Amino acid sequence: MNSRYILGLALAITGFGFAPVAAAQDRIQLDSEVEVERTKSEGGQTKVDYLPPVGVVPGDRLRFTTGYDNRGSTAAENFVVTNPLPEAVALAKNEDAFVVSVDQGQTFGTLAELQIKETTGEYRAAELTDVTHIRWTLERVAPGETGTLTYFGIVR
Amino acid sequence: MTKRRLSSSLRLLPFIAIVAATPALAGGVPAGSIIENTASATYDDSGVERTVSSNTVEVMVEELLDVTVTSQDGSAVSIGSGSAVLTYELTNTGNGPEAFILTADPARTGNDFDPTVTGIAYDTNGNGIYDEGVDLLLGADNRTPVLNADDTLTVFILVDTPAGVNDGQTASVNLLVQAATGTGQPGTAFPGQGEGGSDAIVGATSADDDADGQLTAAVAAVTLSKSAVVSDPFGGNEVVPGATVTFTIVANVTGTGSFDAFTINDRIPDFTTYSPGTLTFGGASLTDGADGDAGSVGSNGVSVNLGTVTSGNSYAVSFDVVVN
């Protein structure tokens, strides 16, 4: 029970985004967060909530959010954020905001551009479940600028 | 427009990944796994390339309790006057190791007869067939061994026929399978009872399932009919002293199946005397002595062992007596 309690605390802390202290030269702070999607019926309407990731099982949708914050006095140019998907998570939804990799981050493109060579030697279009990495590219993050980058995953 | 340029330049490259197919897990990621997510960034800070990583968020995958069960009998299992075996297969469709509680219900609505359940066993040698003395019977708690995620277990329900069952009657026997940790509405949680200290959470199957196995009674029935033909010494059919009476006993076997060592016994009527050497079975003569053939005649009357009699057939035994 103790170890579980401690883990629960750890999850709570990381889940709510108290990032570790950044090294001094890090102008940019990255803050990763995860929530679980829960739907409930209210008066005949389906309501979607994003809650702390408790009771997560295969098939659940997770929302991963990476916040960025330029705390420096200079702009960050060509700001490229790469997020390897956890092995246990499949990409739930493709979005125009990011490009993806299906080969462990060696090459990136839109999902429609990517192909998979099967062990039989045949090619097929890459699917959401093939995605291993996601990448966002921002031209410039000005001093003091903040924002969030989001992707949705499904627990495999 | 860095991004647009990046995209268009990338488009020139062949984006082909060679993947080894990872085995699909029906039950999903194993219970107790930790999902970790970390993002990293590179950027140009006044001509200096810098990298930065985010914190790592962690999510524990809880144990999903799910199970399915199906009947493995392609058609109704024939049950005679003895016992029969119904076969089912249960699958742990959850994502963690789990034992299951099994309940057999032989008293289903619509049953022509209710079989008697004599035991529930599981396949220990993986051949899918019940082997008495090899496959193990469940204990009093009706609990299976622990099954890993995605594993299957072949289960046997052993049944007997009750008395008074007629040929062609049918019965269902239901096998209910419930996760030992618990069942309930999907989403019901059992805190800390999952694998690796995770919570156990009831999945879409409600952590239980049931399946019916079908039985059809295949029992044989016999009707005996006895007839007598009288021929008197005067060429008529009067029962007078000296008249010969030929008795014929017909065994008509109906239903499904057979009887072994089926024996017809008939005593010699009072005031008559057996006419030696007249015993026949199926038109063929039998000796009167208790010897190698099927028939014998003694002080208790005639006795003919018909051997195995099968449904759809008739068997005739005849003998003559003389009226004293």
CSV table of C-alpha atoms in Angstrom, one decimal:
chain,number,residue,atom,x,y,z
A,1,MET,CA,0.0,0.0,0.0
A,2,ASN,CA,2.8,2.4,0.9
A,3,SER,CA,4.6,2.1,-2.5
A,4,ARG,CA,1.3,2.6,-4.2
A,5,TYR,CA,0.6,5.7,-2.2
A,6,ILE,CA,4.0,7.2,-3.0
A,7,LEU,CA,3.5,6.4,-6.7
A,8,GLY,CA,0.1,8.1,-6.5
A,9,LEU,CA,1.7,11.2,-5.1
A,10,ALA,CA,4.3,11.1,-7.9
A,11,LEU,CA,1.6,10.8,-10.5
A,12,ALA,CA,-0.3,13.7,-8.9
A,13,ILE,CA,2.8,15.9,-8.9
A,14,THR,CA,3.9,15.2,-12.4
A,15,GLY,CA,0.3,15.1,-13.7
A,16,PHE,CA,-0.4,18.6,-12.5
A,17,GLY,CA,2.7,19.9,-14.1
A,18,PHE,CA,5.2,20.9,-11.4
A,19,ALA,CA,8.2,20.5,-13.7
A,20,PRO,CA,11.7,19.9,-12.4
A,21,VAL,CA,13.8,23.0,-12.1
A,22,ALA,CA,15.3,23.8,-15.4
A,23,ALA,CA,19.0,24.3,-15.9
A,24,ALA,CA,20.0,28.0,-15.9
A,25,GLN,CA,20.8,28.1,-19.7
A,26,ASP,CA,17.3,26.8,-20.6
A,27,ARG,CA,15.6,29.9,-21.9
A,28,ILE,CA,12.6,27.7,-22.7
A,29,GLN,CA,10.7,25.7,-20.2
A,30,LEU,CA,8.9,22.6,-21.4
A,31,ASP,CA,6.1,21.2,-19.2
A,32,SER,CA,4.5,17.9,-20.0
A,33,GLU,CA,1.1,17.0,-18.7
A,34,VAL,CA,-1.3,14.1,-19.3
A,35,GLU,CA,-5.0,13.8,-18.6
A,36,VAL,CA,-7.5,11.0,-19.3
A,37,GLU,CA,-10.7,11.6,-21.3
A,38,ARG,CA,-13.9,10.7,-19.5
A,39,THR,CA,-17.3,11.0,-21.1
A,40,LYS,CA,-20.5,11.1,-19.1
A,41,SER,CA,-24.1,11.6,-20.0
A,42,GLU,CA,-25.8,14.6,-18.6
A,43,GLY,CA,-29.4,15.2,-19.4
A,44,GLY,CA,-29.1,13.3,-22.7
A,45,GLN,CA,-25.9,15.1,-23.7
A,46,THR,CA,-22.5,13.6,-23.7
A,47,LYS,CA,-20.0,15.6,-21.8
A,48,VAL,CA,-16.3,15.2,-22.2
A,49,ASP,CA,-14.0,15.9,-19.3
A,50,TYR,CA,-10.2,15.7,-19.0
A,51,LEU,CA,-9.2,14.5,-15.6
A,52,PRO,CA,-6.1,13.4,-13.7
A,53,PRO,CA,-5.0,10.0,-15.1
A,54,VAL,CA,-6.5,7.7,-12.6
A,55,GLY,CA,-8.0,4.3,-13.4
A,56,VAL,CA,-6.5,4.2,-16.9
A,57,VAL,CA,-7.0,1.0,-18.8
A,58,PRO,CA,-6.4,-0.2,-22.4
A,59,GLY,CA,-8.7,1.7,-24.7
A,60,ASP,CA,-8.8,4.9,-22.7
A,61,ARG,CA,-8.0,8.2,-24.5
A,62,LEU,CA,-5.3,10.3,-23.1
A,63,ARG,CA,-4.5,13.9,-23.8
A,64,PHE,CA,-0.8,14.8,-23.7
A,65,THR,CA,0.0,18.5,-23.5
A,66,THR,CA,3.4,20.0,-23.7
A,67,GLY,CA,3.4,23.6,-22.6
A,68,TYR,CA,6.3,25.9,-23.6
A,69,ASP,CA,7.4,29.1,-22.0
A,70,ASN,CA,10.2,31.3,-23.3
A,71,ARG,CA,11.6,32.8,-20.1
A,72,GLY,CA,14.6,34.2,-21.8
A,73,SER,CA,15.2,37.7,-23.2
A,74,THR,CA,15.8,36.4,-26.7
A,75,ALA,CA,13.6,34.7,-29.2
A,76,ALA,CA,14.0,30.9,-29.9
A,77,GLU,CA,14.2,30.4,-33.6
A,78,ASN,CA,13.3,27.1,-35.4
A,79,PHE,CA,11.8,25.7,-32.3
A,80,VAL,CA,11.3,21.9,-32.9
A,81,VAL,CA,9.5,19.9,-30.3
A,82,THR,CA,9.7,16.1,-30.6
A,83,ASN,CA,7.6,13.7,-28.6
A,84,PRO,CA,8.3,10.0,-28.8
A,85,LEU,CA,5.0,8.2,-28.2
A,86,PRO,CA,5.1,5.9,-25.2
A,87,GLU,CA,5.1,2.3,-26.5
A,88,ALA,CA,1.8,1.6,-24.7
A,89,VAL,CA,0.1,4.5,-26.5
A,90,ALA,CA,-1.2,4.7,-30.1
A,91,LEU,CA,-1.8,8.1,-31.8
A,92,ALA,CA,-5.6,8.6,-31.6
A,93,LYS,CA,-6.0,11.5,-34.0
A,94,ASN,CA,-3.9,13.0,-36.8
A,95,GLU,CA,-3.6,16.7,-36.8
A,96,ASP,CA,-2.2,19.3,-39.2
A,97,ALA,CA,-0.2,20.9,-36.4
A,98,PHE,CA,2.3,18.2,-36.3
A,99,VAL,CA,4.3,15.8,-38.6
A,100,VAL,CA,4.8,12.2,-37.6
A,101,SER,CA,7.4,9.4,-37.8
A,102,VAL,CA,6.8,5.8,-38.2
A,103,ASP,CA,10.5,4.8,-38.0
A,104,GLN,CA,11.5,5.7,-34.5
A,105,GLY,CA,12.1,9.4,-35.4
A,106,GLN,CA,14.5,8.8,-38.4
A,107,THR,CA,12.1,10.5,-40.9
A,108,PHE,CA,9.1,12.7,-40.4
A,109,GLY,CA,6.2,13.6,-42.7
A,110,THR,CA,2.5,13.8,-42.8
A,111,LEU,CA,0.8,10.5,-42.1
A,112,ALA,CA,-0.6,10.4,-45.6
A,113,GLU,CA,3.0,10.6,-47.1
A,114,LEU,CA,4.4,7.7,-45.0
A,115,GLN,CA,4.4,4.1,-46.1
A,116,ILE,CA,5.2,0.9,-44.2
A,117,LYS,CA,7.1,-1.9,-45.8
A,118,GLU,CA,5.8,-5.1,-44.4
A,119,THR,CA,7.8,-8.2,-43.7
A,120,THR,CA,6.3,-9.7,-46.9
A,121,GLY,CA,8.0,-6.9,-48.9
A,122,GLU,CA,4.7,-5.2,-49.7
A,123,TYR,CA,4.0,-1.5,-49.0
A,124,ARG,CA,1.0,-0.1,-47.3
A,125,ALA,CA,-0.1,3.3,-46.1
A,126,ALA,CA,1.0,4.1,-42.6
A,127,GLU,CA,-1.7,4.2,-40.0
A,128,LEU,CA,-2.2,6.0,-36.7
A,129,THR,CA,-1.1,2.9,-34.8
A,130,ASP,CA,2.3,3.0,-36.7
A,131,VAL,CA,3.3,6.4,-35.5
A,132,THR,CA,6.3,6.4,-33.2
A,133,HIS,CA,7.1,10.1,-32.9
A,134,ILE,CA,5.4,13.4,-33.2
A,135,ARG,CA,7.1,16.7,-34.1
A,136,TRP,CA,5.9,20.3,-34.0
A,137,THR,CA,7.9,23.0,-35.6
A,138,LEU,CA,7.5,26.7,-34.7
A,139,GLU,CA,9.4,29.3,-36.6
A,140,ARG,CA,9.9,31.6,-33.6
A,141,VAL,CA,9.0,31.7,-30.0
A,142,ALA,CA,9.3,35.3,-28.7
A,143,PRO,CA,10.5,36.2,-25.2
A,144,GLY,CA,7.7,35.8,-22.8
A,145,GLU,CA,5.6,33.8,-25.3
A,146,THR,CA,3.8,30.7,-24.0
A,147,GLY,CA,1.7,28.1,-25.7
A,148,THR,CA,0.7,24.4,-25.7
A,149,LEU,CA,1.2,21.5,-28.0
A,150,THR,CA,-1.3,18.7,-27.7
A,151,TYR,CA,-1.8,15.2,-29.0
A,152,PHE,CA,-4.4,12.5,-28.2
A,153,GLY,CA,-3.4,8.9,-27.7
A,154,ILE,CA,-5.2,5.7,-26.9
A,155,VAL,CA,-3.8,3.2,-24.5
A,156,ARG,CA,-3.0,0.1,-26.5
B,1,MET,CA,7.6,29.6,-43.4
B,2,THR,CA,10.2,27.3,-42.1
B,3,LYS,CA,7.6,24.7,-41.5
B,4,ARG,CA,6.3,24.8,-45.0
B,5,ARG,CA,9.7,24.5,-46.4
B,6,LEU,CA,10.5,21.6,-44.1
B,7,SER,CA,7.4,19.8,-45.2
B,8,SER,CA,8.0,20.3,-48.9
B,9,SER,CA,11.6,19.2,-48.7
B,10,LEU,CA,10.7,16.2,-46.7
B,11,ARG,CA,8.1,15.3,-49.3
B,12,LEU,CA,11.0,14.5,-51.8
B,13,LEU,CA,12.3,11.8,-49.6
B,14,PRO,CA,11.0,8.3,-49.7
B,15,PHE,CA,9.2,7.8,-46.4
B,16,ILE,CA,9.3,4.1,-46.0
B,17,ALA,CA,9.6,2.4,-42.7
B,18,ILE,CA,10.2,-1.3,-42.4
B,19,VAL,CA,8.3,-2.6,-39.4
B,20,ALA,CA,8.3,-6.0,-37.7
B,21,ALA,CA,4.7,-6.5,-36.8
B,22,THR,CA,4.3,-6.3,-33.0
B,23,PRO,CA,2.0,-9.0,-31.6
B,24,ALA,CA,-1.5,-7.5,-31.0
B,25,LEU,CA,-2.6,-8.0,-27.5
B,26,ALA,CA,-6.4,-8.5,-27.3
B,27,GLY,CA,-6.4,-7.5,-23.7
B,28,GLY,CA,-4.1,-4.5,-24.3
B,29,VAL,CA,-1.1,-3.2,-22.5
B,30,PRO,CA,-0.2,-5.4,-19.5
B,31,ALA,CA,-1.7,-4.3,-16.2
B,32,GLY,CA,0.8,-2.5,-14.0
B,33,SER,CA,2.7,-1.0,-16.9
B,34,ILE,CA,3.8,2.6,-16.6
B,35,ILE,CA,3.2,4.9,-19.5
B,36,GLU,CA,5.9,7.6,-19.6
B,37,ASN,CA,5.8,10.7,-21.8
B,38,THR,CA,8.6,13.1,-22.3
B,39,ALA,CA,8.9,15.8,-25.0
B,40,SER,CA,12.1,17.5,-26.0
B,41,ALA,CA,12.9,20.6,-28.1
B,42,THR,CA,15.7,22.0,-30.0
B,43,TYR,CA,16.0,25.6,-30.9
B,44,ASP,CA,18.3,28.3,-32.1
B,45,ASP,CA,19.1,30.8,-29.4
B,46,SER,CA,21.0,33.7,-31.0
B,47,GLY,CA,23.0,31.3,-33.1
B,48,VAL,CA,23.5,28.7,-30.4
B,49,GLU,CA,21.7,25.4,-30.8
B,50,ARG,CA,20.0,24.4,-27.5
B,51,THR,CA,18.0,21.4,-26.4
B,52,VAL,CA,15.6,21.1,-23.6
B,53,SER,CA,13.5,18.2,-22.2
B,54,SER,CA,10.2,18.4,-20.4
B,55,ASN,CA,9.4,16.6,-17.2
B,56,THR,CA,8.3,13.0,-17.6
B,57,VAL,CA,4.7,12.2,-16.8
B,58,GLU,CA,3.7,8.8,-15.7
B,59,VAL,CA,0.4,6.9,-15.9
B,60,MET,CA,-0.1,3.4,-14.5
B,61,VAL,CA,-2.1,1.1,-16.6
B,62,GLU,CA,-4.7,-0.6,-14.3
B,63,GLU,CA,-5.9,-4.2,-14.6
B,64,LEU,CA,-8.9,-4.6,-16.8
B,65,LEU,CA,-11.2,-7.5,-15.8
B,66,ASP,CA,-12.7,-9.0,-18.9
B,67,VAL,CA,-13.6,-12.5,-20.0
B,68,THR,CA,-15.5,-14.4,-22.7
B,69,VAL,CA,-16.7,-17.9,-22.9
B,70,THR,CA,-18.1,-19.9,-25.8
B,71,SER,CA,-19.4,-23.4,-26.3
B,72,GLN,CA,-17.0,-25.6,-28.2
B,73,ASP,CA,-19.5,-28.3,-29.2
B,74,GLY,CA,-20.3,-27.9,-32.9
B,75,SER,CA,-23.8,-29.4,-32.4
B,76,ALA,CA,-25.9,-30.7,-29.6
B,77,VAL,CA,-24.1,-33.4,-27.6
B,78,SER,CA,-25.8,-36.8,-27.6
B,79,ILE,CA,-26.5,-38.1,-24.1
B,80,GLY,CA,-27.7,-41.7,-23.5
B,81,SER,CA,-28.8,-43.1,-20.3
B,82,GLY,CA,-25.3,-42.5,-18.8
B,83,SER,CA,-23.1,-39.4,-18.8
B,84,ALA,CA,-21.9,-36.8,-21.3
B,85,VAL,CA,-19.3,-34.0,-21.5
B,86,LEU,CA,-20.0,-30.5,-22.6
B,87,THR,CA,-17.0,-28.4,-23.7
B,88,TYR,CA,-16.5,-24.7,-23.4
B,89,GLU,CA,-13.6,-22.3,-23.9
B,90,LEU,CA,-13.0,-19.3,-21.8
B,91,THR,CA,-10.6,-16.5,-22.7
B,92,ASN,CA,-9.1,-13.9,-20.3
B,93,THR,CA,-9.6,-10.9,-22.5
B,94,GLY,CA,-8.4,-8.6,-19.8
B,95,ASN,CA,-4.8,-7.3,-19.5
B,96,GLY,CA,-3.6,-9.1,-16.4
B,97,PRO,CA,-3.5,-12.5,-14.7
B,98,GLU,CA,-6.8,-13.5,-13.3
B,99,ALA,CA,-8.6,-16.6,-11.9
B,100,PHE,CA,-12.3,-17.2,-12.7
B,101,ILE,CA,-15.2,-18.7,-10.8
B,102,LEU,CA,-17.3,-21.1,-12.8
B,103,THR,CA,-20.9,-21.9,-12.2
B,104,ALA,CA,-22.8,-24.6,-14.1
B,105,ASP,CA,-26.6,-24.2,-14.3
B,106,PRO,CA,-28.4,-27.3,-15.7
B,107,ALA,CA,-31.9,-26.1,-14.9
B,108,ARG,CA,-32.5,-23.7,-17.9
B,109,THR,CA,-35.9,-22.4,-18.9
B,110,GLY,CA,-37.1,-24.4,-21.9
B,111,ASN,CA,-35.3,-27.6,-20.9
B,112,ASP,CA,-37.2,-30.8,-21.6
B,113,PHE,CA,-35.1,-32.4,-18.8
B,114,ASP,CA,-32.6,-31.0,-16.4
B,115,PRO,CA,-29.3,-33.0,-16.5
B,116,THR,CA,-27.4,-33.6,-13.3
B,117,VAL,CA,-24.0,-31.8,-13.1
B,118,THR,CA,-21.4,-34.2,-11.6
B,119,GLY,CA,-18.4,-32.0,-12.0
B,120,ILE,CA,-16.6,-29.1,-13.7
B,121,ALA,CA,-13.1,-29.9,-15.0
B,122,TYR,CA,-10.5,-28.1,-17.1
B,123,ASP,CA,-8.1,-29.4,-19.8
B,124,THR,CA,-4.7,-30.0,-18.4
B,125,ASN,CA,-3.0,-31.5,-21.4
B,126,GLY,CA,-4.4,-29.1,-24.0
B,127,ASN,CA,-6.0,-31.7,-26.3
B,128,GLY,CA,-9.5,-30.2,-25.9
B,129,ILE,CA,-11.0,-33.5,-24.9
B,130,TYR,CA,-12.0,-34.6,-21.4
B,131,ASP,CA,-9.6,-37.2,-20.1
B,132,GLU,CA,-10.9,-38.7,-16.9
B,133,GLY,CA,-8.2,-38.9,-14.3
B,134,VAL,CA,-5.9,-36.5,-16.3
B,135,ASP,CA,-8.0,-33.4,-16.6
B,136,LEU,CA,-8.6,-31.8,-13.2
B,137,LEU,CA,-11.9,-31.3,-11.5
B,138,LEU,CA,-12.4,-27.9,-9.9
B,139,GLY,CA,-12.4,-27.7,-6.1
B,140,ALA,CA,-15.3,-26.7,-4.0
B,141,ASP,CA,-14.6,-23.0,-4.7
B,142,ASN,CA,-15.1,-23.7,-8.5
B,143,ARG,CA,-12.1,-21.5,-9.1
B,144,THR,CA,-9.9,-22.0,-12.2
B,145,PRO,CA,-6.1,-21.6,-12.1
B,146,VAL,CA,-4.8,-18.1,-12.8
B,147,LEU,CA,-4.9,-17.4,-16.6
B,148,ASN,CA,-2.5,-14.8,-18.0
B,149,ALA,CA,-3.9,-12.1,-20.3
B,150,ASP,CA,-5.1,-13.5,-23.6
B,151,ASP,CA,-4.8,-17.1,-22.4
B,152,THR,CA,-7.6,-19.6,-23.0
B,153,LEU,CA,-8.8,-22.5,-20.9
B,154,THR,CA,-10.9,-25.4,-22.1
B,155,VAL,CA,-13.5,-26.3,-19.5
B,156,PHE,CA,-15.7,-29.4,-19.3
B,157,ILE,CA,-19.0,-29.8,-17.6
B,158,LEU,CA,-19.7,-33.4,-16.8
B,159,VAL,CA,-23.4,-34.3,-16.8
B,160,ASP,CA,-25.6,-37.4,-16.1
B,161,THR,CA,-29.0,-38.1,-17.5
B,162,PRO,CA,-31.8,-38.1,-15.0
B,163,ALA,CA,-34.4,-40.9,-15.0
B,164,GLY,CA,-37.4,-40.7,-17.3
B,165,VAL,CA,-35.8,-38.9,-20.2
B,166,ASN,CA,-37.3,-39.6,-23.6
B,167,ASP,CA,-35.5,-39.9,-26.9
B,168,GLY,CA,-35.0,-36.6,-28.7
B,169,GLN,CA,-35.6,-34.4,-25.6
B,170,THR,CA,-33.2,-31.5,-25.4
B,171,ALA,CA,-31.5,-29.5,-22.6
B,172,SER,CA,-29.2,-26.6,-22.2
B,173,VAL,CA,-26.4,-26.3,-19.6
B,174,ASN,CA,-25.2,-22.8,-18.9
B,175,LEU,CA,-21.6,-22.1,-17.9
B,176,LEU,CA,-21.2,-18.7,-16.1
B,177,VAL,CA,-17.7,-17.4,-15.8
B,178,GLN,CA,-16.9,-14.6,-13.4
B,179,ALA,CA,-13.6,-12.8,-12.7
B,180,ALA,CA,-12.4,-13.9,-9.2
B,181,THR,CA,-11.5,-10.4,-8.3
B,182,GLY,CA,-15.0,-9.2,-8.9
B,183,THR,CA,-17.7,-8.3,-11.5
B,184,GLY,CA,-20.0,-5.4,-11.9
B,185,GLN,CA,-20.9,-2.5,-14.2
B,186,PRO,CA,-18.1,-1.6,-16.6
B,187,GLY,CA,-15.8,0.8,-14.7
B,188,THR,CA,-16.4,-0.7,-11.3
B,189,ALA,CA,-13.0,-0.5,-9.5
B,190,PHE,CA,-11.4,-2.8,-7.0
B,191,PRO,CA,-8.6,-0.6,-5.6
B,192,GLY,CA,-5.2,-2.2,-5.2
B,193,GLN,CA,-6.4,-5.6,-6.4
B,194,GLY,CA,-4.9,-5.5,-9.8
B,195,GLU,CA,-1.5,-6.7,-11.0
B,196,GLY,CA,1.5,-4.9,-9.7
B,197,GLY,CA,-0.4,-2.9,-7.2
B,198,SER,CA,-2.7,-1.5,-9.9
B,199,ASP,CA,-6.4,-1.1,-9.4
B,200,ALA,CA,-8.6,-3.8,-11.0
B,201,ILE,CA,-11.3,-2.3,-13.1
B,202,VAL,CA,-14.3,-4.0,-14.6
B,203,GLY,CA,-14.2,-3.9,-18.4
B,204,ALA,CA,-16.8,-3.9,-21.1
B,205,THR,CA,-17.8,-7.5,-20.6
B,206,SER,CA,-18.7,-6.7,-16.9
B,207,ALA,CA,-16.0,-9.3,-16.1
B,208,ASP,CA,-18.4,-12.1,-16.6
B,209,ASP,CA,-19.8,-14.1,-19.5
B,210,ASP,CA,-21.9,-17.2,-20.0
B,211,ALA,CA,-22.5,-19.7,-22.7
B,212,ASP,CA,-25.0,-22.6,-23.2
B,213,GLY,CA,-24.0,-26.1,-24.2
B,214,GLN,CA,-26.7,-28.2,-25.8
B,215,LEU,CA,-27.7,-31.8,-25.1
B,216,THR,CA,-30.0,-34.1,-27.0
B,217,ALA,CA,-31.2,-37.3,-25.4
B,218,ALA,CA,-30.5,-40.4,-27.4
B,219,VAL,CA,-32.3,-43.2,-25.5
B,220,ALA,CA,-33.8,-46.4,-26.9
B,221,ALA,CA,-37.2,-47.8,-25.8
B,222,VAL,CA,-38.6,-51.2,-26.2
B,223,THR,CA,-42.2,-52.3,-26.6
B,224,LEU,CA,-43.0,-56.0,-26.3
B,225,SER,CA,-46.0,-57.5,-28.0
B,226,LYS,CA,-47.2,-61.1,-27.5
B,227,SER,CA,-49.5,-62.9,-29.8
B,228,ALA,CA,-50.9,-66.4,-29.9
B,229,VAL,CA,-52.1,-68.7,-32.7
B,230,VAL,CA,-54.1,-71.8,-31.8
B,231,SER,CA,-54.4,-74.9,-33.9
B,232,ASP,CA,-56.6,-77.7,-32.5
B,233,PRO,CA,-56.3,-81.4,-33.4
B,234,PHE,CA,-59.5,-81.0,-35.5
B,235,GLY,CA,-58.1,-78.4,-37.9
B,236,GLY,CA,-59.8,-75.6,-36.1
B,237,ASN,CA,-58.6,-72.8,-33.7
B,238,GLU,CA,-60.2,-73.9,-30.5
B,239,VAL,CA,-58.3,-74.1,-27.2
B,240,VAL,CA,-59.0,-77.7,-26.4
B,241,PRO,CA,-56.8,-80.3,-24.8
B,242,GLY,CA,-54.2,-81.4,-27.4
B,243,ALA,CA,-54.4,-78.0,-29.2
B,244,THR,CA,-51.0,-76.3,-30.0
B,245,VAL,CA,-50.6,-72.7,-29.2
B,246,THR,CA,-47.8,-70.8,-30.9
B,247,PHE,CA,-46.7,-67.8,-28.9
B,248,THR,CA,-44.8,-65.0,-30.6
B,249,ILE,CA,-43.1,-62.2,-28.7
B,250,VAL,CA,-41.9,-59.3,-30.7
B,251,ALA,CA,-39.5,-56.8,-29.2
B,252,ASN,CA,-39.7,-53.5,-31.1
B,253,VAL,CA,-36.8,-51.1,-30.4
B,254,THR,CA,-37.5,-47.4,-30.9
B,255,GLY,CA,-35.7,-44.1,-30.2
B,256,THR,CA,-32.0,-43.8,-30.6
B,257,GLY,CA,-29.3,-46.2,-29.5
B,258,SER,CA,-29.3,-49.8,-28.4
B,259,PHE,CA,-29.5,-52.2,-25.5
B,260,ASP,CA,-26.9,-54.8,-24.8
B,261,ALA,CA,-27.7,-58.4,-23.7
B,262,PHE,CA,-31.4,-57.8,-24.1
B,263,THR,CA,-33.1,-61.0,-22.8
B,264,ILE,CA,-36.7,-62.1,-23.2
B,265,ASN,CA,-38.1,-64.4,-20.5
B,266,ASP,CA,-41.5,-65.9,-20.7
B,267,ARG,CA,-43.0,-68.6,-18.5
B,268,ILE,CA,-45.0,-71.5,-19.8
B,269,PRO,CA,-48.7,-70.9,-19.1
B,270,ASP,CA,-50.5,-73.1,-16.6
B,271,PHE,CA,-52.2,-76.1,-18.0
B,272,THR,CA,-49.9,-76.2,-21.0
B,273,THR,CA,-46.7,-78.1,-21.7
B,274,TYR,CA,-43.8,-76.7,-23.7
B,275,SER,CA,-43.5,-78.4,-27.0
B,276,PRO,CA,-39.7,-79.4,-27.2
B,277,GLY,CA,-37.6,-78.1,-30.0
B,278,THR,CA,-40.0,-75.3,-31.0
B,279,LEU,CA,-38.1,-72.3,-29.6
B,280,THR,CA,-37.0,-69.9,-32.4
B,281,PHE,CA,-35.3,-66.5,-32.6
B,282,GLY,CA,-35.8,-64.5,-35.8
B,283,GLY,CA,-37.2,-67.6,-37.4
B,284,ALA,CA,-34.1,-69.8,-36.6
B,285,SER,CA,-34.4,-72.7,-34.3
B,286,LEU,CA,-32.7,-72.7,-30.9
B,287,THR,CA,-31.9,-75.7,-28.8
B,288,ASP,CA,-33.8,-76.1,-25.5
B,289,GLY,CA,-30.6,-76.7,-23.5
B,290,ALA,CA,-28.7,-74.0,-21.7
B,291,ASP,CA,-25.8,-74.3,-24.1
B,292,GLY,CA,-23.9,-72.3,-26.7
B,293,ASP,CA,-26.9,-70.7,-28.4
B,294,ALA,CA,-29.1,-67.8,-27.3
B,295,GLY,CA,-32.0,-69.8,-26.0
B,296,SER,CA,-32.9,-72.2,-23.2
B,297,VAL,CA,-36.0,-73.7,-21.8
B,298,GLY,CA,-36.2,-74.6,-18.1
B,299,SER,CA,-38.7,-74.8,-15.2
B,300,ASN,CA,-39.0,-71.0,-15.3
B,301,GLY,CA,-40.0,-71.0,-18.9
B,302,VAL,CA,-38.2,-69.9,-22.0
B,303,SER,CA,-35.3,-67.4,-22.0
B,304,VAL,CA,-33.7,-65.9,-25.1
B,305,ASN,CA,-30.7,-63.5,-25.0
B,306,LEU,CA,-31.1,-61.3,-28.1
B,307,GLY,CA,-27.7,-59.8,-27.6
B,308,THR,CA,-27.5,-56.1,-28.7
B,309,VAL,CA,-30.7,-54.8,-30.0
B,310,THR,CA,-30.7,-51.5,-31.9
B,311,SER,CA,-33.4,-48.9,-32.4
B,312,GLY,CA,-35.4,-49.2,-35.6
B,313,ASN,CA,-35.4,-53.0,-35.5
B,314,SER,CA,-37.8,-55.7,-34.3
B,315,TYR,CA,-36.8,-59.0,-32.8
B,316,ALA,CA,-39.2,-62.1,-32.7
B,317,VAL,CA,-39.1,-65.1,-30.4
B,318,SER,CA,-41.6,-67.9,-30.7
B,319,PHE,CA,-42.3,-71.2,-29.0
B,320,ASP,CA,-45.2,-73.7,-29.0
B,321,VAL,CA,-47.1,-75.2,-26.1
B,322,VAL,CA,-49.6,-78.0,-26.0
B,323,VAL,CA,-52.8,-77.6,-24.0
B,324,ASN,CA,-53.0,-80.3,-21.3
